[in-house]
Amino acid sequence: MKISTRTSLIRLLGLMMFAALAGVGCISAQQSTAGKPVSTDILRFDYTHVSFGPVVKGETRDTVYHFTNISSEPIQIDLVSACDCTTYTYPEEPIPPGGKGTLKITFDSSSKEENETLTVDIILKNINPATGYAFVYQVSYDYDLKLK
């Protein structure tokens, strides 16, 4: 599913408002119930950060983040949000327990003026029973911009 720049910005603003109002936690929140720590993770990424290294302004870079459903229920991605320089595709269908999925990212450096670390937010339709809010995960990437 390709997302336009305008749609991505609208979703990012919605995500920011949701996170500010809901106090959503990220990647590896731990809760304690009756003195026993309980992991609330339902998604495990093979890695969550990629360094693209030197990138000449105007070039694009691609990467794929691989993840596994480590819960006992199907999971489904509701929303992915990133900056305008990032396009992405993700599975729209539910991922069964033990199933694997990918988040494909393309970074376009055309509008960039400096080095950055950028994050991509992944919001699931699944609700975290410990908080009552959707599960939220983040992956990131960085680059070393080289001007032409």
Short mmCIF file of N, CA and C in Angstrom, two decimals:
data_model
loop_
_atom_site.label_atom_id
_atom_site.label_comp_id
_atom_site.label_asym_id
_atom_site.label_seq_id
_atom_site.Cartn_x
_atom_site.Cartn_y
_atom_site.Cartn_z
N MET A 1 0.84 -1.17 0.00
CA MET A 1 0.00 0.00 0.00
C MET A 1 0.89 1.23 0.00
N LYS A 2 0.89 2.02 -1.08
CA LYS A 2 1.67 3.24 -1.16
C LYS A 2 0.84 4.37 -0.58
N ILE A 3 1.50 5.26 0.14
CA ILE A 3 0.82 6.36 0.80
C ILE A 3 1.36 7.66 0.24
N SER A 4 0.47 8.61 -0.08
CA SER A 4 0.91 9.90 -0.60
C SER A 4 1.47 10.74 0.52
N THR A 5 2.21 11.78 0.13
CA THR A 5 2.83 12.69 1.10
C THR A 5 1.76 13.37 1.94
N ARG A 6 0.69 13.84 1.33
CA ARG A 6 -0.37 14.54 2.05
C ARG A 6 -1.05 13.60 3.04
N THR A 7 -1.36 12.40 2.61
CA THR A 7 -1.99 11.41 3.49
C THR A 7 -1.06 11.07 4.64
N SER A 8 0.22 10.93 4.35
CA SER A 8 1.19 10.61 5.40
C SER A 8 1.24 11.72 6.44
N LEU A 9 1.23 12.97 6.01
CA LEU A 9 1.26 14.10 6.94
C LEU A 9 0.00 14.13 7.79
N ILE A 10 -1.14 13.91 7.19
CA ILE A 10 -2.39 13.90 7.94
C ILE A 10 -2.38 12.78 8.97
N ARG A 11 -1.91 11.61 8.59
CA ARG A 11 -1.85 10.50 9.53
C ARG A 11 -0.86 10.77 10.65
N LEU A 12 0.28 11.42 10.31
CA LEU A 12 1.27 11.75 11.34
C LEU A 12 0.69 12.72 12.34
N LEU A 13 -0.02 13.73 11.87
CA LEU A 13 -0.64 14.68 12.79
C LEU A 13 -1.68 13.98 13.67
N GLY A 14 -2.46 13.09 13.10
CA GLY A 14 -3.43 12.33 13.88
C GLY A 14 -2.75 11.46 14.92
N LEU A 15 -1.65 10.82 14.52
CA LEU A 15 -0.89 9.99 15.45
C LEU A 15 -0.35 10.82 16.60
N MET A 16 0.20 12.00 16.28
CA MET A 16 0.75 12.85 17.33
C MET A 16 -0.33 13.28 18.31
N MET A 17 -1.51 13.63 17.80
CA MET A 17 -2.61 14.01 18.69
C MET A 17 -3.05 12.82 19.53
N PHE A 18 -3.16 11.66 18.92
CA PHE A 18 -3.56 10.46 19.64
C PHE A 18 -2.57 10.14 20.76
N ALA A 19 -1.27 10.18 20.43
CA ALA A 19 -0.24 9.87 21.41
C ALA A 19 -0.23 10.88 22.55
N ALA A 20 -0.42 12.15 22.22
CA ALA A 20 -0.42 13.18 23.26
C ALA A 20 -1.61 13.02 24.20
N LEU A 21 -2.76 12.69 23.66
CA LEU A 21 -3.96 12.55 24.49
C LEU A 21 -4.03 11.22 25.22
N ALA A 22 -3.49 10.18 24.60
CA ALA A 22 -3.65 8.85 25.17
C ALA A 22 -2.47 8.39 26.01
N GLY A 23 -1.34 9.05 25.89
CA GLY A 23 -0.17 8.63 26.65
C GLY A 23 0.29 7.24 26.25
N VAL A 24 0.34 6.99 24.95
CA VAL A 24 0.68 5.66 24.43
C VAL A 24 2.14 5.34 24.70
N GLY A 25 2.41 4.10 25.10
CA GLY A 25 3.78 3.63 25.29
C GLY A 25 4.30 3.01 24.02
N CYS A 26 5.61 2.85 23.92
CA CYS A 26 6.23 2.29 22.73
C CYS A 26 6.87 0.95 23.00
N ILE A 27 7.65 0.52 22.07
CA ILE A 27 8.23 -0.79 21.84
C ILE A 27 8.19 -1.78 22.99
N SER A 28 8.89 -1.62 24.07
CA SER A 28 9.01 -2.72 25.01
C SER A 28 8.52 -2.35 26.41
N ALA A 29 7.29 -1.94 26.48
CA ALA A 29 6.72 -1.59 27.78
C ALA A 29 6.60 -2.83 28.65
N GLN A 30 6.85 -2.67 29.92
CA GLN A 30 6.70 -3.76 30.88
C GLN A 30 5.67 -3.34 31.91
N GLN A 31 4.78 -4.20 32.25
CA GLN A 31 3.79 -3.96 33.29
C GLN A 31 4.01 -4.98 34.40
N SER A 32 3.58 -4.63 35.59
CA SER A 32 3.70 -5.56 36.71
C SER A 32 2.30 -5.87 37.22
N THR A 33 1.99 -7.15 37.29
CA THR A 33 0.70 -7.59 37.79
C THR A 33 0.95 -8.56 38.94
N ALA A 34 0.47 -8.20 40.12
CA ALA A 34 0.65 -9.02 41.31
C ALA A 34 2.13 -9.39 41.51
N GLY A 35 3.00 -8.43 41.27
CA GLY A 35 4.42 -8.66 41.49
C GLY A 35 5.12 -9.44 40.40
N LYS A 36 4.40 -9.84 39.35
CA LYS A 36 5.00 -10.62 38.26
C LYS A 36 5.11 -9.73 37.02
N PRO A 37 6.33 -9.55 36.49
CA PRO A 37 6.45 -8.76 35.26
C PRO A 37 5.79 -9.48 34.09
N VAL A 38 5.05 -8.72 33.31
CA VAL A 38 4.36 -9.28 32.15
C VAL A 38 4.79 -8.48 30.93
N SER A 39 5.33 -9.14 29.93
CA SER A 39 5.71 -8.47 28.70
C SER A 39 4.45 -8.18 27.89
N THR A 40 4.36 -6.96 27.39
CA THR A 40 3.21 -6.59 26.57
C THR A 40 3.56 -6.55 25.09
N ASP A 41 4.75 -6.99 24.72
CA ASP A 41 5.11 -7.02 23.31
C ASP A 41 4.35 -8.13 22.59
N ILE A 42 3.86 -7.79 21.40
CA ILE A 42 3.22 -8.81 20.57
C ILE A 42 3.89 -8.91 19.21
N LEU A 43 4.85 -8.01 18.98
CA LEU A 43 5.56 -7.95 17.71
C LEU A 43 7.05 -7.90 18.02
N ARG A 44 7.84 -8.72 17.32
CA ARG A 44 9.29 -8.69 17.50
C ARG A 44 9.93 -8.40 16.15
N PHE A 45 10.74 -7.32 16.12
CA PHE A 45 11.46 -6.95 14.91
C PHE A 45 12.84 -7.60 14.93
N ASP A 46 13.32 -8.05 13.76
CA ASP A 46 14.68 -8.58 13.66
C ASP A 46 15.69 -7.49 14.00
N TYR A 47 15.39 -6.26 13.62
CA TYR A 47 16.19 -5.08 13.97
C TYR A 47 15.26 -3.88 13.85
N THR A 48 15.57 -2.81 14.56
CA THR A 48 14.70 -1.63 14.54
C THR A 48 15.41 -0.38 14.03
N HIS A 49 16.69 -0.49 13.67
CA HIS A 49 17.41 0.67 13.16
C HIS A 49 18.32 0.26 12.00
N VAL A 50 18.37 1.14 10.99
CA VAL A 50 19.24 0.94 9.82
C VAL A 50 20.03 2.22 9.59
N SER A 51 21.32 2.08 9.34
CA SER A 51 22.16 3.21 8.93
C SER A 51 22.41 3.11 7.44
N PHE A 52 21.96 4.11 6.70
CA PHE A 52 22.17 4.11 5.25
C PHE A 52 23.58 4.57 4.89
N GLY A 53 24.29 5.19 5.83
CA GLY A 53 25.63 5.68 5.53
C GLY A 53 25.56 6.90 4.63
N PRO A 54 26.61 7.14 3.82
CA PRO A 54 26.62 8.31 2.94
C PRO A 54 25.53 8.22 1.87
N VAL A 55 24.78 9.32 1.72
CA VAL A 55 23.73 9.41 0.70
C VAL A 55 23.91 10.76 0.01
N VAL A 56 24.09 10.74 -1.31
CA VAL A 56 24.18 11.98 -2.07
C VAL A 56 22.78 12.55 -2.22
N LYS A 57 22.65 13.86 -1.96
CA LYS A 57 21.34 14.51 -2.06
C LYS A 57 20.69 14.18 -3.40
N GLY A 58 19.45 13.72 -3.34
CA GLY A 58 18.71 13.33 -4.54
C GLY A 58 18.61 11.82 -4.72
N GLU A 59 19.47 11.07 -4.03
CA GLU A 59 19.42 9.61 -4.12
C GLU A 59 18.32 9.05 -3.21
N THR A 60 17.93 7.82 -3.51
CA THR A 60 16.98 7.11 -2.65
C THR A 60 17.67 5.88 -2.08
N ARG A 61 17.15 5.43 -0.97
CA ARG A 61 17.63 4.20 -0.32
C ARG A 61 16.42 3.39 0.11
N ASP A 62 16.54 2.08 0.01
CA ASP A 62 15.47 1.16 0.40
C ASP A 62 15.95 0.26 1.52
N THR A 63 15.02 -0.13 2.38
CA THR A 63 15.31 -1.15 3.39
C THR A 63 14.02 -1.87 3.73
N VAL A 64 14.17 -3.01 4.35
CA VAL A 64 13.01 -3.80 4.77
C VAL A 64 13.20 -4.19 6.23
N TYR A 65 12.22 -3.90 7.05
CA TYR A 65 12.21 -4.32 8.45
C TYR A 65 11.36 -5.59 8.53
N HIS A 66 11.92 -6.65 9.08
CA HIS A 66 11.23 -7.93 9.21
C HIS A 66 10.72 -8.07 10.64
N PHE A 67 9.49 -8.56 10.79
CA PHE A 67 8.94 -8.74 12.13
C PHE A 67 8.17 -10.04 12.23
N THR A 68 7.95 -10.47 13.49
CA THR A 68 7.24 -11.71 13.78
C THR A 68 6.15 -11.42 14.81
N ASN A 69 4.99 -12.01 14.60
CA ASN A 69 3.91 -11.94 15.59
C ASN A 69 4.25 -12.94 16.70
N ILE A 70 4.58 -12.45 17.89
CA ILE A 70 4.95 -13.33 19.01
C ILE A 70 3.79 -13.50 19.99
N SER A 71 2.61 -13.06 19.59
CA SER A 71 1.44 -13.22 20.47
C SER A 71 0.67 -14.49 20.11
N SER A 72 -0.38 -14.74 20.85
CA SER A 72 -1.22 -15.90 20.57
C SER A 72 -2.46 -15.53 19.76
N GLU A 73 -2.53 -14.28 19.32
CA GLU A 73 -3.66 -13.79 18.53
C GLU A 73 -3.16 -13.20 17.21
N PRO A 74 -4.01 -13.16 16.19
CA PRO A 74 -3.61 -12.47 14.96
C PRO A 74 -3.40 -10.98 15.26
N ILE A 75 -2.45 -10.38 14.57
CA ILE A 75 -2.22 -8.94 14.70
C ILE A 75 -2.47 -8.30 13.35
N GLN A 76 -2.79 -6.99 13.39
CA GLN A 76 -3.00 -6.27 12.14
C GLN A 76 -2.52 -4.83 12.31
N ILE A 77 -1.80 -4.35 11.30
CA ILE A 77 -1.33 -2.97 11.30
C ILE A 77 -2.49 -2.08 10.90
N ASP A 78 -2.72 -1.04 11.70
CA ASP A 78 -3.78 -0.08 11.44
C ASP A 78 -3.25 1.13 10.68
N LEU A 79 -2.05 1.59 11.09
CA LEU A 79 -1.52 2.83 10.54
C LEU A 79 0.00 2.82 10.62
N VAL A 80 0.64 3.31 9.57
CA VAL A 80 2.07 3.55 9.58
C VAL A 80 2.25 5.02 9.23
N SER A 81 3.15 5.69 9.95
CA SER A 81 3.34 7.12 9.73
C SER A 81 4.83 7.44 9.70
N ALA A 82 5.22 8.30 8.74
CA ALA A 82 6.61 8.70 8.60
C ALA A 82 6.65 10.08 7.96
N CYS A 83 7.84 10.66 7.85
CA CYS A 83 7.97 11.99 7.25
C CYS A 83 7.72 11.91 5.74
N ASP A 84 7.60 13.07 5.13
CA ASP A 84 7.30 13.15 3.70
C ASP A 84 8.36 12.51 2.81
N CYS A 85 9.58 12.38 3.31
CA CYS A 85 10.67 11.82 2.52
C CYS A 85 10.65 10.29 2.50
N THR A 86 9.70 9.71 3.21
CA THR A 86 9.65 8.25 3.37
C THR A 86 8.34 7.70 2.80
N THR A 87 8.47 6.72 1.92
CA THR A 87 7.28 5.97 1.48
C THR A 87 7.43 4.55 2.02
N TYR A 88 6.32 3.85 2.14
CA TYR A 88 6.36 2.54 2.78
C TYR A 88 5.22 1.67 2.29
N THR A 89 5.42 0.38 2.44
CA THR A 89 4.37 -0.59 2.21
C THR A 89 4.40 -1.57 3.37
N TYR A 90 3.24 -2.09 3.72
CA TYR A 90 3.13 -3.04 4.83
C TYR A 90 1.96 -3.98 4.56
N PRO A 91 1.93 -5.12 5.23
CA PRO A 91 0.83 -6.07 5.00
C PRO A 91 -0.49 -5.51 5.53
N GLU A 92 -1.51 -5.59 4.72
CA GLU A 92 -2.83 -5.11 5.14
C GLU A 92 -3.65 -6.22 5.80
N GLU A 93 -3.29 -7.46 5.53
CA GLU A 93 -4.04 -8.59 6.10
C GLU A 93 -3.52 -8.93 7.50
N PRO A 94 -4.35 -9.56 8.33
CA PRO A 94 -3.89 -9.97 9.66
C PRO A 94 -2.72 -10.97 9.55
N ILE A 95 -1.84 -10.91 10.53
CA ILE A 95 -0.69 -11.81 10.59
C ILE A 95 -0.95 -12.78 11.73
N PRO A 96 -1.00 -14.08 11.43
CA PRO A 96 -1.35 -15.07 12.47
C PRO A 96 -0.24 -15.22 13.51
N PRO A 97 -0.55 -15.82 14.65
CA PRO A 97 0.48 -16.09 15.66
C PRO A 97 1.65 -16.85 15.02
N GLY A 98 2.86 -16.37 15.28
CA GLY A 98 4.04 -16.99 14.70
C GLY A 98 4.33 -16.55 13.28
N GLY A 99 3.39 -15.82 12.68
CA GLY A 99 3.56 -15.37 11.30
C GLY A 99 4.55 -14.23 11.20
N LYS A 100 5.06 -14.05 9.99
CA LYS A 100 6.06 -13.02 9.75
C LYS A 100 5.53 -11.99 8.75
N GLY A 101 6.08 -10.78 8.84
CA GLY A 101 5.69 -9.71 7.93
C GLY A 101 6.86 -8.80 7.67
N THR A 102 6.68 -7.87 6.73
CA THR A 102 7.73 -6.91 6.41
C THR A 102 7.14 -5.51 6.29
N LEU A 103 7.95 -4.54 6.64
CA LEU A 103 7.66 -3.13 6.44
C LEU A 103 8.75 -2.63 5.50
N LYS A 104 8.36 -2.29 4.25
CA LYS A 104 9.33 -1.84 3.25
C LYS A 104 9.35 -0.32 3.23
N ILE A 105 10.57 0.22 3.30
CA ILE A 105 10.77 1.66 3.40
C ILE A 105 11.61 2.14 2.22
N THR A 106 11.22 3.28 1.63
CA THR A 106 12.05 3.97 0.66
C THR A 106 12.25 5.39 1.14
N PHE A 107 13.52 5.77 1.28
CA PHE A 107 13.89 7.12 1.70
C PHE A 107 14.35 7.90 0.48
N ASP A 108 13.80 9.12 0.29
CA ASP A 108 14.18 10.00 -0.81
C ASP A 108 14.85 11.24 -0.21
N SER A 109 16.13 11.43 -0.51
CA SER A 109 16.90 12.51 0.09
C SER A 109 16.78 13.85 -0.63
N SER A 110 15.94 13.94 -1.65
CA SER A 110 15.86 15.14 -2.49
C SER A 110 15.61 16.43 -1.71
N SER A 111 14.79 16.38 -0.68
CA SER A 111 14.43 17.60 0.05
C SER A 111 15.27 17.81 1.31
N LYS A 112 16.27 16.98 1.54
CA LYS A 112 17.04 17.04 2.78
C LYS A 112 18.24 17.99 2.66
N GLU A 113 18.56 18.62 3.78
CA GLU A 113 19.68 19.57 3.83
C GLU A 113 20.75 19.18 4.83
N GLU A 114 20.45 18.18 5.70
CA GLU A 114 21.41 17.78 6.73
C GLU A 114 21.19 16.33 7.14
N ASN A 115 22.13 15.80 7.91
CA ASN A 115 22.02 14.44 8.43
C ASN A 115 20.85 14.37 9.40
N GLU A 116 20.19 13.23 9.44
CA GLU A 116 19.08 13.05 10.37
C GLU A 116 18.93 11.59 10.75
N THR A 117 18.25 11.38 11.86
CA THR A 117 17.72 10.07 12.21
C THR A 117 16.21 10.22 12.15
N LEU A 118 15.57 9.39 11.36
CA LEU A 118 14.12 9.47 11.16
C LEU A 118 13.44 8.24 11.73
N THR A 119 12.25 8.43 12.26
CA THR A 119 11.49 7.31 12.82
C THR A 119 10.24 7.06 11.99
N VAL A 120 9.81 5.81 12.03
CA VAL A 120 8.57 5.38 11.39
C VAL A 120 7.73 4.75 12.49
N ASP A 121 6.52 5.25 12.66
CA ASP A 121 5.61 4.74 13.69
C ASP A 121 4.68 3.69 13.10
N ILE A 122 4.48 2.61 13.84
CA ILE A 122 3.61 1.52 13.42
C ILE A 122 2.56 1.34 14.52
N ILE A 123 1.30 1.55 14.18
CA ILE A 123 0.22 1.41 15.15
C ILE A 123 -0.61 0.20 14.74
N LEU A 124 -0.81 -0.70 15.69
CA LEU A 124 -1.59 -1.90 15.42
C LEU A 124 -3.06 -1.68 15.74
N LYS A 125 -3.92 -2.48 15.16
CA LYS A 125 -5.34 -2.48 15.53
C LYS A 125 -5.53 -3.16 16.88
N ASN A 126 -4.57 -3.99 17.27
CA ASN A 126 -4.65 -4.73 18.53
C ASN A 126 -4.51 -3.78 19.72
N ILE A 127 -5.28 -4.04 20.73
CA ILE A 127 -5.28 -3.22 21.95
C ILE A 127 -4.44 -3.90 23.03
N ASN A 128 -3.60 -3.11 23.67
CA ASN A 128 -2.78 -3.59 24.77
C ASN A 128 -3.68 -3.68 26.01
N PRO A 129 -3.92 -4.87 26.55
CA PRO A 129 -4.82 -5.01 27.70
C PRO A 129 -4.30 -4.30 28.95
N ALA A 130 -2.99 -4.07 29.04
CA ALA A 130 -2.42 -3.40 30.20
C ALA A 130 -2.71 -1.90 30.20
N THR A 131 -2.89 -1.30 29.01
CA THR A 131 -3.11 0.14 28.92
C THR A 131 -4.48 0.52 28.36
N GLY A 132 -5.08 -0.38 27.59
CA GLY A 132 -6.34 -0.06 26.94
C GLY A 132 -6.16 0.70 25.63
N TYR A 133 -4.92 0.90 25.21
CA TYR A 133 -4.64 1.63 23.97
C TYR A 133 -3.97 0.71 22.96
N ALA A 134 -3.95 1.15 21.71
CA ALA A 134 -3.33 0.38 20.65
C ALA A 134 -1.84 0.19 20.91
N PHE A 135 -1.30 -0.94 20.45
CA PHE A 135 0.14 -1.16 20.50
C PHE A 135 0.80 -0.23 19.48
N VAL A 136 1.91 0.38 19.88
CA VAL A 136 2.67 1.28 19.01
C VAL A 136 4.12 0.85 19.01
N TYR A 137 4.70 0.75 17.82
CA TYR A 137 6.10 0.38 17.66
C TYR A 137 6.79 1.43 16.81
N GLN A 138 8.10 1.49 16.90
CA GLN A 138 8.88 2.41 16.07
C GLN A 138 10.10 1.70 15.49
N VAL A 139 10.41 2.05 14.26
CA VAL A 139 11.68 1.69 13.64
C VAL A 139 12.31 3.00 13.20
N SER A 140 13.61 2.97 12.92
CA SER A 140 14.28 4.21 12.54
C SER A 140 15.38 3.94 11.53
N TYR A 141 15.85 5.03 10.91
CA TYR A 141 16.99 4.96 10.03
C TYR A 141 17.72 6.29 10.07
N ASP A 142 18.99 6.27 9.71
CA ASP A 142 19.75 7.51 9.63
C ASP A 142 20.57 7.49 8.35
N TYR A 143 21.10 8.67 8.01
CA TYR A 143 21.91 8.80 6.81
C TYR A 143 22.90 9.93 7.01
N ASP A 144 23.96 9.92 6.21
CA ASP A 144 25.00 10.94 6.21
C ASP A 144 24.89 11.66 4.87
N LEU A 145 24.21 12.81 4.85
CA LEU A 145 23.94 13.50 3.59
C LEU A 145 25.19 14.12 2.99
N LYS A 146 25.38 13.86 1.72
CA LYS A 146 26.49 14.44 0.95
C LYS A 146 25.88 15.33 -0.12
N LEU A 147 26.17 16.62 -0.06
CA LEU A 147 25.64 17.55 -1.07
C LEU A 147 26.40 17.38 -2.36
N LYS A 148 25.72 17.60 -3.48
CA LYS A 148 26.34 17.41 -4.81
C LYS A 148 27.41 18.45 -5.06
#
